[in-house]
Amino acid sequence: MPTIRANDLDIGYDVHGAGPPLLLLHGATSTGREDFAAQIPLFSKAFRLYLPDARGHGRTRWDAADGFQYDWLIDDLAAFVDALGLDTFHVVGFSMGAMTALQYAVQHPERLRTMTIVGITTQREPRTSVARRLMDPARADRDDPAWAALLGRRHDPGQGEGAWRRLLPAIAADVAVQPLLTPRDLSRITPPALVACGDRDPFVPVDHAWGTSRQLPDGRLFVAPGCAHEVMTRRPGLFNEALAGFFRSTAETARLRAEAVHQAPEPPPDATAPPPLTVPVPPDDQTDVDWLNDSSR
């Protein structure tokens, strides 16, 4: 699998399909290939999918004993898309990945064609309490040994044996102290945005998701019935239909946003700066309308 050097990390990632770039950002303790396994076959027919492993997860080596902070994840994302040469892109983030997408969107709204966030709240609770309870290695060993074994299979090959035992409490500690996004922050996020959650998500009460969608300038809400946190894996058919409908309804806006960035004047060159790192990417045809309008898929 490919890796790319960005923000002093060797970021491991998967890539599928061809077309406009779509980043899929996984949740805490997981990987993109697992969180979005049910989305890859469908959406790789219309998009070039990039699924990076967050630091400390999967193949992106980072020892959480050296710290773990949400703002590092934002910097990692910014460096990753720059290293790939992506001026604009779509993003879908789940849980921790959704918070990363939100924070990036506040800082760089012009870079996003659309944004989808799944399973995240901008409020402190209940996210902090649930994270503190679940991300306890001793609890996992005692009450959920199957999950503990899964974490080892996910992360030991890339991070070293048992590294996940340091990762879990480091993530929970960071969740407890992350600065909260404000309504003013959310008002800066100008791309079309889909906010999704399960109606039984212990991290995200439905009214939190509704409130987030109302505070985004172009926000809309999808609630999966009878579903907990992992909407993409527990209700994949419903989620895929909702996401495809969102892309259909925003295709023209996404195209115009991409064109606006591509047509912007180039900044004056900095003679002292090193040449930019570029990685060849497939041509971006700026549209997925044909595929998304094909009702037979």
PDB file of C-alpha atoms in Angstrom:
ATOM      1  CA  MET A   1       0.000   0.000   0.000  1.00  0.00           C
ATOM      2  CA  PRO A   2       1.275   3.515  -0.751  1.00  0.00           C
ATOM      3  CA  THR A   3       2.734   5.921   1.775  1.00  0.00           C
ATOM      4  CA  ILE A   4       3.520   9.593   1.423  1.00  0.00           C
ATOM      5  CA  ARG A   5       5.705  11.870   3.527  1.00  0.00           C
ATOM      6  CA  ALA A   6       3.652  14.671   5.069  1.00  0.00           C
ATOM      7  CA  ASN A   7       3.982  16.674   8.300  1.00  0.00           C
ATOM      8  CA  ASP A   8       7.035  14.595   9.289  1.00  0.00           C
ATOM      9  CA  LEU A   9       5.016  11.372   9.061  1.00  0.00           C
ATOM     10  CA  ASP A  10       4.995   8.528   6.586  1.00  0.00           C
ATOM     11  CA  ILE A  11       1.235   8.435   6.096  1.00  0.00           C
ATOM     12  CA  GLY A  12      -0.120   5.113   4.886  1.00  0.00           C
ATOM     13  CA  TYR A  13      -3.217   5.276   2.742  1.00  0.00           C
ATOM     14  CA  ASP A  14      -5.416   3.301   0.364  1.00  0.00           C
ATOM     15  CA  VAL A  15      -6.566   4.641  -2.984  1.00  0.00           C
ATOM     16  CA  HIS A  16      -9.407   3.419  -5.194  1.00  0.00           C
ATOM     17  CA  GLY A  17     -11.211   4.514  -8.337  1.00  0.00           C
ATOM     18  CA  ALA A  18     -10.909   7.566 -10.575  1.00  0.00           C
ATOM     19  CA  GLY A  19     -12.621  10.934 -10.766  1.00  0.00           C
ATOM     20  CA  PRO A  20     -12.979  13.888  -8.413  1.00  0.00           C
ATOM     21  CA  PRO A  21     -10.987  13.371  -5.204  1.00  0.00           C
ATOM     22  CA  LEU A  22     -12.900  12.172  -2.136  1.00  0.00           C
ATOM     23  CA  LEU A  23     -11.121  11.720   1.203  1.00  0.00           C
ATOM     24  CA  LEU A  24     -12.545   9.230   3.705  1.00  0.00           C
ATOM     25  CA  LEU A  25     -11.351   9.844   7.282  1.00  0.00           C
ATOM     26  CA  HIS A  26     -11.828   7.005   9.742  1.00  0.00           C
ATOM     27  CA  GLY A  27     -12.766   7.044  13.405  1.00  0.00           C
ATOM     28  CA  ALA A  28     -10.607   6.594  16.501  1.00  0.00           C
ATOM     29  CA  THR A  29      -9.002   3.140  16.921  1.00  0.00           C
ATOM     30  CA  SER A  30     -10.057   2.069  13.403  1.00  0.00           C
ATOM     31  CA  THR A  31      -8.817   2.349   9.811  1.00  0.00           C
ATOM     32  CA  GLY A  32     -10.404   3.658   6.635  1.00  0.00           C
ATOM     33  CA  ARG A  33     -10.514   0.294   4.920  1.00  0.00           C
ATOM     34  CA  GLU A  34     -12.692  -1.027   7.793  1.00  0.00           C
ATOM     35  CA  ASP A  35     -14.895   1.984   8.507  1.00  0.00           C
ATOM     36  CA  PHE A  36     -15.693   2.545   4.820  1.00  0.00           C
ATOM     37  CA  ALA A  37     -15.606  -1.022   3.502  1.00  0.00           C
ATOM     38  CA  ALA A  38     -19.255  -0.774   2.439  1.00  0.00           C
ATOM     39  CA  GLN A  39     -18.719   2.521   0.606  1.00  0.00           C
ATOM     40  CA  ILE A  40     -15.559   1.763  -1.367  1.00  0.00           C
ATOM     41  CA  PRO A  41     -17.101  -0.479  -4.077  1.00  0.00           C
ATOM     42  CA  LEU A  42     -19.889   1.978  -4.888  1.00  0.00           C
ATOM     43  CA  PHE A  43     -18.247   5.385  -4.648  1.00  0.00           C
ATOM     44  CA  SER A  44     -14.978   4.346  -6.307  1.00  0.00           C
ATOM     45  CA  LYS A  45     -17.048   4.212  -9.516  1.00  0.00           C
ATOM     46  CA  ALA A  46     -17.486   7.992  -9.405  1.00  0.00           C
ATOM     47  CA  PHE A  47     -14.589   9.306  -7.302  1.00  0.00           C
ATOM     48  CA  ARG A  48     -10.897   8.876  -6.673  1.00  0.00           C
ATOM     49  CA  LEU A  49     -11.024   7.684  -3.045  1.00  0.00           C
ATOM     50  CA  TYR A  50      -8.186   8.381  -0.618  1.00  0.00           C
ATOM     51  CA  LEU A  51      -8.268   6.663   2.782  1.00  0.00           C
ATOM     52  CA  PRO A  52      -5.351   7.805   4.963  1.00  0.00           C
ATOM     53  CA  ASP A  53      -4.519   6.155   8.291  1.00  0.00           C
ATOM     54  CA  ALA A  54      -4.441   8.710  11.105  1.00  0.00           C
ATOM     55  CA  ARG A  55      -1.251   8.944  13.147  1.00  0.00           C
ATOM     56  CA  GLY A  56      -0.977   6.073  15.602  1.00  0.00           C
ATOM     57  CA  HIS A  57      -3.421   4.008  13.525  1.00  0.00           C
ATOM     58  CA  GLY A  58      -2.794   1.286  10.981  1.00  0.00           C
ATOM     59  CA  ARG A  59       0.305   2.010   8.900  1.00  0.00           C
ATOM     60  CA  THR A  60       0.929   5.629   9.961  1.00  0.00           C
ATOM     61  CA  ARG A  61       3.440   5.026  12.710  1.00  0.00           C
ATOM     62  CA  TRP A  62       3.222   7.261  15.759  1.00  0.00           C
ATOM     63  CA  ASP A  63       3.683   6.373  19.408  1.00  0.00           C
ATOM     64  CA  ALA A  64       0.897   7.929  21.495  1.00  0.00           C
ATOM     65  CA  ALA A  65       3.343   8.011  24.402  1.00  0.00           C
ATOM     66  CA  ASP A  66       4.692  11.093  22.601  1.00  0.00           C
ATOM     67  CA  GLY A  67       1.262  12.720  22.792  1.00  0.00           C
ATOM     68  CA  PHE A  68      -1.938  12.827  20.754  1.00  0.00           C
ATOM     69  CA  GLN A  69      -3.702  16.084  19.892  1.00  0.00           C
ATOM     70  CA  TYR A  70      -6.617  16.887  17.630  1.00  0.00           C
ATOM     71  CA  ASP A  71      -4.787  19.820  16.024  1.00  0.00           C
ATOM     72  CA  TRP A  72      -2.017  17.481  14.887  1.00  0.00           C
ATOM     73  CA  LEU A  73      -4.625  15.535  12.917  1.00  0.00           C
ATOM     74  CA  ILE A  74      -5.722  18.745  11.185  1.00  0.00           C
ATOM     75  CA  ASP A  75      -2.128  19.541  10.271  1.00  0.00           C
ATOM     76  CA  ASP A  76      -1.662  15.959   9.039  1.00  0.00           C
ATOM     77  CA  LEU A  77      -4.707  16.286   6.772  1.00  0.00           C
ATOM     78  CA  ALA A  78      -3.526  19.630   5.401  1.00  0.00           C
ATOM     79  CA  ALA A  79      -0.065  18.250   4.663  1.00  0.00           C
ATOM     80  CA  PHE A  80      -1.500  15.064   3.152  1.00  0.00           C
ATOM     81  CA  VAL A  81      -3.710  16.800   0.581  1.00  0.00           C
ATOM     82  CA  ASP A  82      -0.921  19.244  -0.265  1.00  0.00           C
ATOM     83  CA  ALA A  83       1.518  16.387  -0.796  1.00  0.00           C
ATOM     84  CA  LEU A  84      -0.978  14.735  -3.137  1.00  0.00           C
ATOM     85  CA  GLY A  85      -1.431  18.015  -5.015  1.00  0.00           C
ATOM     86  CA  LEU A  86      -5.165  18.269  -4.312  1.00  0.00           C
ATOM     87  CA  ASP A  87      -6.343  21.874  -4.596  1.00  0.00           C
ATOM     88  CA  THR A  88      -9.945  20.956  -3.724  1.00  0.00           C
ATOM     89  CA  PHE A  89     -11.659  17.757  -2.674  1.00  0.00           C
ATOM     90  CA  HIS A  90     -14.732  16.184  -1.121  1.00  0.00           C
ATOM     91  CA  VAL A  91     -14.392  14.820   2.412  1.00  0.00           C
ATOM     92  CA  VAL A  92     -16.348  12.282   4.449  1.00  0.00           C
ATOM     93  CA  GLY A  93     -15.288  11.941   8.080  1.00  0.00           C
ATOM     94  CA  PHE A  94     -16.475   9.533  10.750  1.00  0.00           C
ATOM     95  CA  SER A  95     -16.257  10.308  14.487  1.00  0.00           C
ATOM     96  CA  MET A  96     -12.631  11.398  15.081  1.00  0.00           C
ATOM     97  CA  GLY A  97     -12.297  11.822  11.320  1.00  0.00           C
ATOM     98  CA  ALA A  98     -15.442  13.962  11.316  1.00  0.00           C
ATOM     99  CA  MET A  99     -13.973  16.286  13.929  1.00  0.00           C
ATOM    100  CA  THR A 100     -10.807  16.520  11.838  1.00  0.00           C
ATOM    101  CA  ALA A 101     -12.902  17.398   8.784  1.00  0.00           C
ATOM    102  CA  LEU A 102     -14.883  20.011  10.724  1.00  0.00           C
ATOM    103  CA  GLN A 103     -11.783  21.675  12.118  1.00  0.00           C
ATOM    104  CA  TYR A 104     -10.089  21.654   8.695  1.00  0.00           C
ATOM    105  CA  ALA A 105     -13.226  23.133   7.132  1.00  0.00           C
ATOM    106  CA  VAL A 106     -13.178  26.038   9.582  1.00  0.00           C
ATOM    107  CA  GLN A 107      -9.604  26.860   8.569  1.00  0.00           C
ATOM    108  CA  HIS A 108      -9.788  26.064   4.839  1.00  0.00           C
ATOM    109  CA  PRO A 109     -13.424  26.146   3.675  1.00  0.00           C
ATOM    110  CA  GLU A 110     -12.431  27.086   0.119  1.00  0.00           C
ATOM    111  CA  ARG A 111     -10.562  23.787  -0.328  1.00  0.00           C
ATOM    112  CA  LEU A 112     -13.692  21.648   0.172  1.00  0.00           C
ATOM    113  CA  ARG A 113     -16.176  20.850  -2.560  1.00  0.00           C
ATOM    114  CA  THR A 114     -18.513  19.154  -0.073  1.00  0.00           C
ATOM    115  CA  MET A 115     -18.249  17.869   3.491  1.00  0.00           C
ATOM    116  CA  THR A 116     -19.990  14.913   5.145  1.00  0.00           C
ATOM    117  CA  ILE A 117     -19.591  14.320   8.876  1.00  0.00           C
ATOM    118  CA  VAL A 118     -20.851  11.183  10.597  1.00  0.00           C
ATOM    119  CA  GLY A 119     -21.144  10.504  14.314  1.00  0.00           C
ATOM    120  CA  ILE A 120     -19.767  13.728  15.810  1.00  0.00           C
ATOM    121  CA  THR A 121     -20.990  16.443  18.149  1.00  0.00           C
ATOM    122  CA  THR A 122     -19.448  19.846  18.763  1.00  0.00           C
ATOM    123  CA  GLN A 123     -20.427  19.629  22.446  1.00  0.00           C
ATOM    124  CA  ARG A 124     -18.272  18.206  25.242  1.00  0.00           C
ATOM    125  CA  GLU A 125     -20.780  15.684  26.506  1.00  0.00           C
ATOM    126  CA  PRO A 126     -21.692  12.914  26.108  1.00  0.00           C
ATOM    127  CA  ARG A 127     -18.696  12.401  23.819  1.00  0.00           C
ATOM    128  CA  THR A 128     -16.092  12.765  26.581  1.00  0.00           C
ATOM    129  CA  SER A 129     -17.787  10.426  29.044  1.00  0.00           C
ATOM    130  CA  VAL A 130     -18.414   7.724  26.439  1.00  0.00           C
ATOM    131  CA  ALA A 131     -14.850   7.959  25.115  1.00  0.00           C
ATOM    132  CA  ARG A 132     -13.384   7.745  28.606  1.00  0.00           C
ATOM    133  CA  ARG A 133     -15.435   4.624  29.373  1.00  0.00           C
ATOM    134  CA  LEU A 134     -14.841   2.809  26.080  1.00  0.00           C
ATOM    135  CA  MET A 135     -11.202   3.707  25.454  1.00  0.00           C
ATOM    136  CA  ASP A 136      -9.902   1.906  28.517  1.00  0.00           C
ATOM    137  CA  PRO A 137      -7.506  -0.937  27.675  1.00  0.00           C
ATOM    138  CA  ALA A 138      -8.182  -2.690  30.995  1.00  0.00           C
ATOM    139  CA  ARG A 139     -11.919  -2.638  30.306  1.00  0.00           C
ATOM    140  CA  ALA A 140     -11.344  -3.983  26.803  1.00  0.00           C
ATOM    141  CA  ASP A 141      -9.250  -6.877  28.133  1.00  0.00           C
ATOM    142  CA  ARG A 142     -11.772  -7.662  30.844  1.00  0.00           C
ATOM    143  CA  ASP A 143     -15.133  -7.094  29.142  1.00  0.00           C
ATOM    144  CA  ASP A 144     -14.457  -7.241  25.400  1.00  0.00           C
ATOM    145  CA  PRO A 145     -11.442  -9.460  24.620  1.00  0.00           C
ATOM    146  CA  ALA A 146     -12.609  -9.886  21.021  1.00  0.00           C
ATOM    147  CA  TRP A 147     -12.292  -6.111  20.473  1.00  0.00           C
ATOM    148  CA  ALA A 148      -8.894  -6.097  22.197  1.00  0.00           C
ATOM    149  CA  ALA A 149      -7.734  -8.828  19.815  1.00  0.00           C
ATOM    150  CA  LEU A 150      -9.110  -6.869  16.840  1.00  0.00           C
ATOM    151  CA  LEU A 151      -7.204  -3.751  17.914  1.00  0.00           C
ATOM    152  CA  GLY A 152      -4.034  -5.817  18.007  1.00  0.00           C
ATOM    153  CA  ARG A 153      -4.628  -7.124  14.490  1.00  0.00           C
ATOM    154  CA  ARG A 154      -5.360  -3.623  13.201  1.00  0.00           C
ATOM    155  CA  HIS A 155      -2.447  -1.786  14.702  1.00  0.00           C
ATOM    156  CA  ASP A 156       0.317  -4.098  15.911  1.00  0.00           C
ATOM    157  CA  PRO A 157       1.831  -4.660  12.412  1.00  0.00           C
ATOM    158  CA  GLY A 158       2.304  -0.927  11.807  1.00  0.00           C
ATOM    159  CA  GLN A 159       2.631   0.448  15.336  1.00  0.00           C
ATOM    160  CA  GLY A 160       4.322  -2.308  17.319  1.00  0.00           C
ATOM    161  CA  GLU A 161       2.823  -4.861  19.669  1.00  0.00           C
ATOM    162  CA  GLY A 162       0.471  -3.346  22.220  1.00  0.00           C
ATOM    163  CA  ALA A 163       0.797   0.241  20.970  1.00  0.00           C
ATOM    164  CA  TRP A 164      -2.993   0.537  20.930  1.00  0.00           C
ATOM    165  CA  ARG A 165      -2.954   0.312  24.742  1.00  0.00           C
ATOM    166  CA  ARG A 166      -1.246   3.708  24.804  1.00  0.00           C
ATOM    167  CA  LEU A 167      -3.347   5.085  21.970  1.00  0.00           C
ATOM    168  CA  LEU A 168      -6.784   4.602  23.523  1.00  0.00           C
ATOM    169  CA  PRO A 169      -6.285   6.616  26.739  1.00  0.00           C
ATOM    170  CA  ALA A 170      -4.353   9.295  24.821  1.00  0.00           C
ATOM    171  CA  ILE A 171      -7.347   9.828  22.504  1.00  0.00           C
ATOM    172  CA  ALA A 172      -9.797   9.908  25.414  1.00  0.00           C
ATOM    173  CA  ALA A 173      -7.644  12.464  27.239  1.00  0.00           C
ATOM    174  CA  ASP A 174      -7.520  14.689  24.158  1.00  0.00           C
ATOM    175  CA  VAL A 175     -11.292  14.529  23.642  1.00  0.00           C
ATOM    176  CA  ALA A 176     -11.748  15.841  27.189  1.00  0.00           C
ATOM    177  CA  VAL A 177      -9.735  19.019  26.562  1.00  0.00           C
ATOM    178  CA  GLN A 178     -10.298  19.825  22.877  1.00  0.00           C
ATOM    179  CA  PRO A 179     -11.463  23.419  22.336  1.00  0.00           C
ATOM    180  CA  LEU A 180     -15.100  23.424  21.317  1.00  0.00           C
ATOM    181  CA  LEU A 181     -16.235  24.738  17.961  1.00  0.00           C
ATOM    182  CA  THR A 182     -18.595  27.692  18.265  1.00  0.00           C
ATOM    183  CA  PRO A 183     -21.531  28.762  16.084  1.00  0.00           C
ATOM    184  CA  ARG A 184     -19.251  31.433  14.646  1.00  0.00           C
ATOM    185  CA  ASP A 185     -16.743  28.728  13.680  1.00  0.00           C
ATOM    186  CA  LEU A 186     -19.435  26.649  12.006  1.00  0.00           C
ATOM    187  CA  SER A 187     -20.696  29.674  10.079  1.00  0.00           C
ATOM    188  CA  ARG A 188     -17.333  29.792   8.261  1.00  0.00           C
ATOM    189  CA  ILE A 189     -17.889  26.340   6.738  1.00  0.00           C
ATOM    190  CA  THR A 190     -19.319  27.326   3.362  1.00  0.00           C
ATOM    191  CA  PRO A 191     -19.324  24.070   1.332  1.00  0.00           C
ATOM    192  CA  PRO A 192     -22.487  21.969   1.169  1.00  0.00           C
ATOM    193  CA  ALA A 193     -22.485  19.753   4.253  1.00  0.00           C
ATOM    194  CA  LEU A 194     -24.281  16.558   5.243  1.00  0.00           C
ATOM    195  CA  VAL A 195     -24.506  15.760   8.964  1.00  0.00           C
ATOM    196  CA  ALA A 196     -25.301  12.103   9.676  1.00  0.00           C
ATOM    197  CA  CYS A 197     -25.879  10.148  12.850  1.00  0.00           C
ATOM    198  CA  GLY A 198     -27.671   7.105  14.181  1.00  0.00           C
ATOM    199  CA  ASP A 199     -30.738   7.693  16.304  1.00  0.00           C
ATOM    200  CA  ARG A 200     -29.160   5.546  19.059  1.00  0.00           C
ATOM    201  CA  ASP A 201     -25.622   6.917  18.901  1.00  0.00           C
ATOM    202  CA  PRO A 202     -24.267   7.130  22.476  1.00  0.00           C
ATOM    203  CA  PHE A 203     -21.750   9.776  21.387  1.00  0.00           C
ATOM    204  CA  VAL A 204     -24.132  12.044  19.469  1.00  0.00           C
ATOM    205  CA  PRO A 205     -27.724  12.726  20.522  1.00  0.00           C
ATOM    206  CA  VAL A 206     -29.897  13.453  17.503  1.00  0.00           C
ATOM    207  CA  ASP A 207     -30.595  16.996  18.688  1.00  0.00           C
ATOM    208  CA  HIS A 208     -26.826  17.669  18.676  1.00  0.00           C
ATOM    209  CA  ALA A 209     -26.567  16.563  15.045  1.00  0.00           C
ATOM    210  CA  TRP A 210     -29.642  18.629  14.149  1.00  0.00           C
ATOM    211  CA  GLY A 211     -28.122  21.670  15.849  1.00  0.00           C
ATOM    212  CA  THR A 212     -24.866  21.267  13.939  1.00  0.00           C
ATOM    213  CA  SER A 213     -26.689  20.982  10.620  1.00  0.00           C
ATOM    214  CA  ARG A 214     -28.712  24.131  11.404  1.00  0.00           C
ATOM    215  CA  GLN A 215     -25.586  26.151  12.192  1.00  0.00           C
ATOM    216  CA  LEU A 216     -23.818  25.251   8.945  1.00  0.00           C
ATOM    217  CA  PRO A 217     -24.593  27.707   6.114  1.00  0.00           C
ATOM    218  CA  ASP A 218     -25.544  24.892   3.709  1.00  0.00           C
ATOM    219  CA  GLY A 219     -26.195  22.006   6.081  1.00  0.00           C
ATOM    220  CA  ARG A 220     -28.587  19.098   5.878  1.00  0.00           C
ATOM    221  CA  LEU A 221     -29.322  16.195   8.216  1.00  0.00           C
ATOM    222  CA  PHE A 222     -29.558  12.419   7.824  1.00  0.00           C
ATOM    223  CA  VAL A 223     -30.592  10.247  10.793  1.00  0.00           C
ATOM    224  CA  ALA A 224     -30.304   6.477  10.408  1.00  0.00           C
ATOM    225  CA  PRO A 225     -33.128   4.715  12.290  1.00  0.00           C
ATOM    226  CA  GLY A 226     -32.364   1.929  14.735  1.00  0.00           C
ATOM    227  CA  CYS A 227     -28.639   2.644  14.476  1.00  0.00           C
ATOM    228  CA  ALA A 228     -25.848   3.336  16.929  1.00  0.00           C
ATOM    229  CA  HIS A 229     -22.503   5.021  16.209  1.00  0.00           C
ATOM    230  CA  GLU A 230     -21.194   3.217  13.106  1.00  0.00           C
ATOM    231  CA  VAL A 231     -23.772   4.391  10.573  1.00  0.00           C
ATOM    232  CA  MET A 232     -21.704   3.414   7.508  1.00  0.00           C
ATOM    233  CA  THR A 233     -21.292  -0.218   8.600  1.00  0.00           C
ATOM    234  CA  ARG A 234     -24.567  -0.797  10.469  1.00  0.00           C
ATOM    235  CA  ARG A 235     -26.854   0.812   7.874  1.00  0.00           C
ATOM    236  CA  PRO A 236     -24.698   0.782   4.735  1.00  0.00           C
ATOM    237  CA  GLY A 237     -27.555   0.716   2.225  1.00  0.00           C
ATOM    238  CA  LEU A 238     -29.348   3.675   3.773  1.00  0.00           C
ATOM    239  CA  PHE A 239     -26.135   5.622   4.239  1.00  0.00           C
ATOM    240  CA  ASN A 240     -24.938   5.006   0.680  1.00  0.00           C
ATOM    241  CA  GLU A 241     -28.303   6.125  -0.689  1.00  0.00           C
ATOM    242  CA  ALA A 242     -28.256   9.283   1.428  1.00  0.00           C
ATOM    243  CA  LEU A 243     -24.671  10.096   0.481  1.00  0.00           C
ATOM    244  CA  ALA A 244     -25.273   9.503  -3.237  1.00  0.00           C
ATOM    245  CA  GLY A 245     -28.346  11.744  -3.064  1.00  0.00           C
ATOM    246  CA  PHE A 246     -26.284  14.421  -1.341  1.00  0.00           C
ATOM    247  CA  PHE A 247     -23.635  14.252  -4.076  1.00  0.00           C
ATOM    248  CA  ARG A 248     -26.315  14.416  -6.780  1.00  0.00           C
ATOM    249  CA  SER A 249     -27.963  17.473  -5.263  1.00  0.00           C
ATOM    250  CA  THR A 250     -24.685  19.337  -4.765  1.00  0.00           C
ATOM    251  CA  ALA A 251     -22.836  18.347  -7.954  1.00  0.00           C
ATOM    252  CA  GLU A 252     -23.150  21.754  -9.612  1.00  0.00           C
ATOM    253  CA  THR A 253     -22.148  23.646  -6.473  1.00  0.00           C
ATOM    254  CA  ALA A 254     -19.149  21.338  -6.016  1.00  0.00           C
ATOM    255  CA  ARG A 255     -18.098  21.932  -9.623  1.00  0.00           C
ATOM    256  CA  LEU A 256     -18.295  25.691  -9.231  1.00  0.00           C
ATOM    257  CA  ARG A 257     -16.331  25.608  -5.975  1.00  0.00           C
ATOM    258  CA  ALA A 258     -13.580  23.591  -7.636  1.00  0.00           C
ATOM    259  CA  GLU A 259     -13.458  25.958 -10.605  1.00  0.00           C
ATOM    260  CA  ALA A 260     -13.261  28.988  -8.330  1.00  0.00           C
ATOM    261  CA  VAL A 261     -10.089  27.660  -6.710  1.00  0.00           C
ATOM    262  CA  HIS A 262      -8.534  26.549  -9.988  1.00  0.00           C
ATOM    263  CA  GLN A 263      -9.184  29.953 -11.546  1.00  0.00           C
ATOM    264  CA  ALA A 264      -7.812  31.931  -8.601  1.00  0.00           C
ATOM    265  CA  PRO A 265      -4.633  33.899  -9.381  1.00  0.00           C
ATOM    266  CA  GLU A 266      -1.412  32.211  -8.334  1.00  0.00           C
ATOM    267  CA  PRO A 267       0.436  33.837  -5.417  1.00  0.00           C
ATOM    268  CA  PRO A 268       3.816  35.379  -6.255  1.00  0.00           C
ATOM    269  CA  PRO A 269       6.598  32.798  -6.106  1.00  0.00           C
ATOM    270  CA  ASP A 270       8.872  32.684  -3.071  1.00  0.00           C
ATOM    271  CA  ALA A 271      12.400  32.480  -4.406  1.00  0.00           C
ATOM    272  CA  THR A 272      13.665  31.110  -1.080  1.00  0.00           C
ATOM    273  CA  ALA A 273      11.131  28.289  -0.830  1.00  0.00           C
ATOM    274  CA  PRO A 274      12.024  24.748  -1.923  1.00  0.00           C
ATOM    275  CA  PRO A 275      10.131  23.367  -4.909  1.00  0.00           C
ATOM    276  CA  PRO A 276       6.731  21.956  -3.888  1.00  0.00           C
ATOM    277  CA  LEU A 277       6.339  18.224  -3.414  1.00  0.00           C
ATOM    278  CA  THR A 278       3.986  16.903  -6.065  1.00  0.00           C
ATOM    279  CA  VAL A 279       2.638  13.424  -6.642  1.00  0.00           C
ATOM    280  CA  PRO A 280       0.973  12.584  -9.958  1.00  0.00           C
ATOM    281  CA  VAL A 281      -2.782  12.094  -9.660  1.00  0.00           C
ATOM    282  CA  PRO A 282      -5.309  11.073 -12.293  1.00  0.00           C
ATOM    283  CA  PRO A 283      -7.048  13.835 -14.244  1.00  0.00           C
ATOM    284  CA  ASP A 284     -10.027  15.299 -12.407  1.00  0.00           C
ATOM    285  CA  ASP A 285     -13.016  15.612 -14.706  1.00  0.00           C
ATOM    286  CA  GLN A 286     -14.772  17.897 -12.194  1.00  0.00           C
ATOM    287  CA  THR A 287     -18.024  15.977 -12.379  1.00  0.00           C
ATOM    288  CA  ASP A 288     -19.746  12.842 -11.238  1.00  0.00           C
ATOM    289  CA  VAL A 289     -23.160  13.773 -12.602  1.00  0.00           C
ATOM    290  CA  ASP A 290     -23.348  10.997 -15.211  1.00  0.00           C
ATOM    291  CA  TRP A 291     -22.688   8.214 -12.748  1.00  0.00           C
ATOM    292  CA  LEU A 292     -24.789   9.655  -9.923  1.00  0.00           C
ATOM    293  CA  ASN A 293     -27.733  10.157 -12.270  1.00  0.00           C
ATOM    294  CA  ASP A 294     -27.607   6.543 -13.425  1.00  0.00           C
ATOM    295  CA  SER A 295     -30.501   5.035 -11.463  1.00  0.00           C
ATOM    296  CA  SER A 296     -29.501   1.495 -12.468  1.00  0.00           C
ATOM    297  CA  ARG A 297     -26.497   1.543 -10.106  1.00  0.00           C
TER     298      ARG A 297
END
